[in-house]
Amino acid sequence: MNDEYHLETLAVRAGTLTTEFGENSEALFLNSSFRFKNAAQAAARFGGTEPGNIYSRFTNPTVTMFQDKLAALEGAEQCVATASGMAAILACIMGICSAGDHVVASRSVFGTTVQLFSNILKRWGLEVTLVPLTDIAAWKAAAKPNTKLFFAETPSNPLTEVGDIAKLAEAAHAAGAYLAIDNCFCTPALQQPLKLGADIVIHSATKYIDGQGRVLGGAVLGNKTLMEPVYGFLRTAGVTMSAFNAWVFVKGMETLQIRMEAHAARALAIAQWLEQQPRVARVHYPGLPSHPQYALAQQQQRLGGGIVTFEVKPRAGQSEQEAAWELIDATRLISITANLGDAKSTITHPATTTHSRVTAEARAEAGIRDNLVRIAVGLEHVEDLKNDLQLLSKA
Ligand SMILES: *Cc1c(COP(=O)(O)O)cnc(C)c1O
């Protein structure tokens, strides 16, 4: 099916399994175990000589539908669904790396990913070097004989820097390593990292794949050989996606393409408007010609995505943080929450929330200033969103 149809069609039609009842919308299998005809069939299923479900920690038909649909959208041979985005990153590392292995990661990855690498996996013997996302020479220089994985997110959070996936893949492969891309911000609707040379795609399905802020989930995708140990970790360690959540995601994916186009159209309009406002010092959005990697974004992503970040100009006597907080507290419509990918627009102050556990020096080095505000643009009308930010219009 995958080569024959467009992404929109795959999003609606791929990965559906139907029962004898002929339901037209995907069924939700809320059961932990599966019955066998007899003892011999049980033995064959456990022995792997007969395919089929055994227990929902391993496989579940609704979770299989989620995996097959997302694999079709990313152009991946296999997808392993996980309980959350963090569980996907953990399963990826546990499946692919061993103690003594080295990972080169972008310093601009999701804050909790840095915590997982630097605080937890380090205790188990994983070595991690953080480098600037857009500095390919730094990635190459950081690679060592024991480097197993390059790990990046593009666009990055919160500054929306764009990393060159093809160049990162080339550098990873030259170092004998795999490239994993966290594709949470773009989703396959806007960017397909495997087609650009990446080996592994990671998702927090919690964000745009759900699209309405309901449930947590994640996924790891790649070829069958790479996914075998990832799945092996999952079925043993139990970081499995719940069937209910898989069902929510399957329904969410049907509208992924039109939602991402709508998020991106609104985000671009907001970014262009922000650039005109007297109280805005700088706007970060990959769809703006002023973005440092605009040309790369134009070629690598279908659209700019839904995340816009900007610096608020403090009024006289106001600190950078006060200026950012004043704007956030003046909103009446936009939700003050760190989640993203929801139909409801959300507003965050990265320095004191998502990036508060990062040291002030590391934040400064990464360009995350105290006047920086991130908006994950939802699906409300653009004029209502602009009105909610009108504080920025008054010099
Ligand atoms: C949210 C997020 C994660 C973690 O996902 P959870 O589902 O919250 O565990 C990982 N990467 C990125 C880019 C994210 O935005």
PDB file of C-alpha atoms and ligand atoms in Angstrom, residues 83-87 89 109-110 112-113 153 155 157 182-185 202-207 215-218 339-340 374, ligand 1:
ATOM      1  CA  ALA A  83       4.026   4.248  26.559  1.00  0.00           C
ATOM      2  CA  SER A  84       5.350   7.800  25.999  1.00  0.00           C
ATOM      3  CA  GLY A  85       7.887   9.743  23.984  1.00  0.00           C
ATOM      4  CA  MET A  86      10.455   9.309  26.762  1.00  0.00           C
ATOM      5  CA  ALA A  87       9.785   5.552  26.775  1.00  0.00           C
ATOM      6  CA  ILE A  89      13.898   7.276  23.592  1.00  0.00           C
ATOM      7  CA  VAL A 109      17.008  18.266  22.394  1.00  0.00           C
ATOM      8  CA  PHE A 110      13.965  18.072  24.692  1.00  0.00           C
ATOM      9  CA  THR A 112      14.008  15.497  29.690  1.00  0.00           C
ATOM     10  CA  THR A 113      15.991  13.727  26.951  1.00  0.00           C
ATOM     11  CA  GLU A 153      15.620  16.922  16.975  1.00  0.00           C
ATOM     12  CA  PRO A 155      13.336  21.870  14.389  1.00  0.00           C
ATOM     13  CA  ASN A 157      12.855  23.226  21.010  1.00  0.00           C
ATOM     14  CA  ASP A 182      13.074  12.923  17.100  1.00  0.00           C
ATOM     15  CA  ASN A 183      10.412  13.974  14.544  1.00  0.00           C
ATOM     16  CA  CYS A 184       7.914  15.234  17.102  1.00  0.00           C
ATOM     17  CA  PHE A 185       7.735  18.854  15.872  1.00  0.00           C
ATOM     18  CA  ILE A 202      11.465   8.771  17.377  1.00  0.00           C
ATOM     19  CA  HIS A 203       8.052  10.193  18.216  1.00  0.00           C
ATOM     20  CA  SER A 204       6.268  11.621  21.185  1.00  0.00           C
ATOM     21  CA  ALA A 205       2.787  10.756  19.877  1.00  0.00           C
ATOM     22  CA  THR A 206       1.486  12.771  22.820  1.00  0.00           C
ATOM     23  CA  LYS A 207       1.899  15.916  20.738  1.00  0.00           C
ATOM     24  CA  VAL A 215      -3.109  10.756  25.974  1.00  0.00           C
ATOM     25  CA  LEU A 216       0.590   9.855  26.170  1.00  0.00           C
ATOM     26  CA  GLY A 217       2.452   7.628  23.755  1.00  0.00           C
ATOM     27  CA  GLY A 218       5.559   7.285  21.646  1.00  0.00           C
ATOM     28  CA  ASN A 339       2.423  20.869  26.236  1.00  0.00           C
ATOM     29  CA  LEU A 340       2.345  21.342  22.484  1.00  0.00           C
ATOM     30  CA  ARG A 374       7.255  29.868  23.032  1.00  0.00           C
TER      31      ARG A 374
HETATM   32  C1  LIG B   1       7.288  15.883  24.615  1.00  0.00           C
HETATM   33  C2  LIG B   1       8.502  15.489  23.899  1.00  0.00           C
HETATM   34  C3  LIG B   1       9.167  14.294  24.209  1.00  0.00           C
HETATM   35  C4  LIG B   1       8.722  13.388  25.337  1.00  0.00           C
HETATM   36  O1  LIG B   1       7.473  12.844  25.072  1.00  0.00           O
HETATM   37  P1  LIG B   1       6.465  12.342  26.229  1.00  0.00           P
HETATM   38  O2  LIG B   1       5.362  11.744  25.438  1.00  0.00           O
HETATM   39  O3  LIG B   1       6.079  13.542  27.031  1.00  0.00           O
HETATM   40  O4  LIG B   1       7.209  11.350  27.056  1.00  0.00           O
HETATM   41  C5  LIG B   1      10.279  13.960  23.457  1.00  0.00           C
HETATM   42  N1  LIG B   1      10.715  14.755  22.462  1.00  0.00           N
HETATM   43  C6  LIG B   1      10.106  15.918  22.153  1.00  0.00           C
HETATM   44  C7  LIG B   1      10.635  16.742  21.043  1.00  0.00           C
HETATM   45  C8  LIG B   1       8.984  16.323  22.856  1.00  0.00           C
HETATM   46  O5  LIG B   1       8.390  17.490  22.544  1.00  0.00           O
END
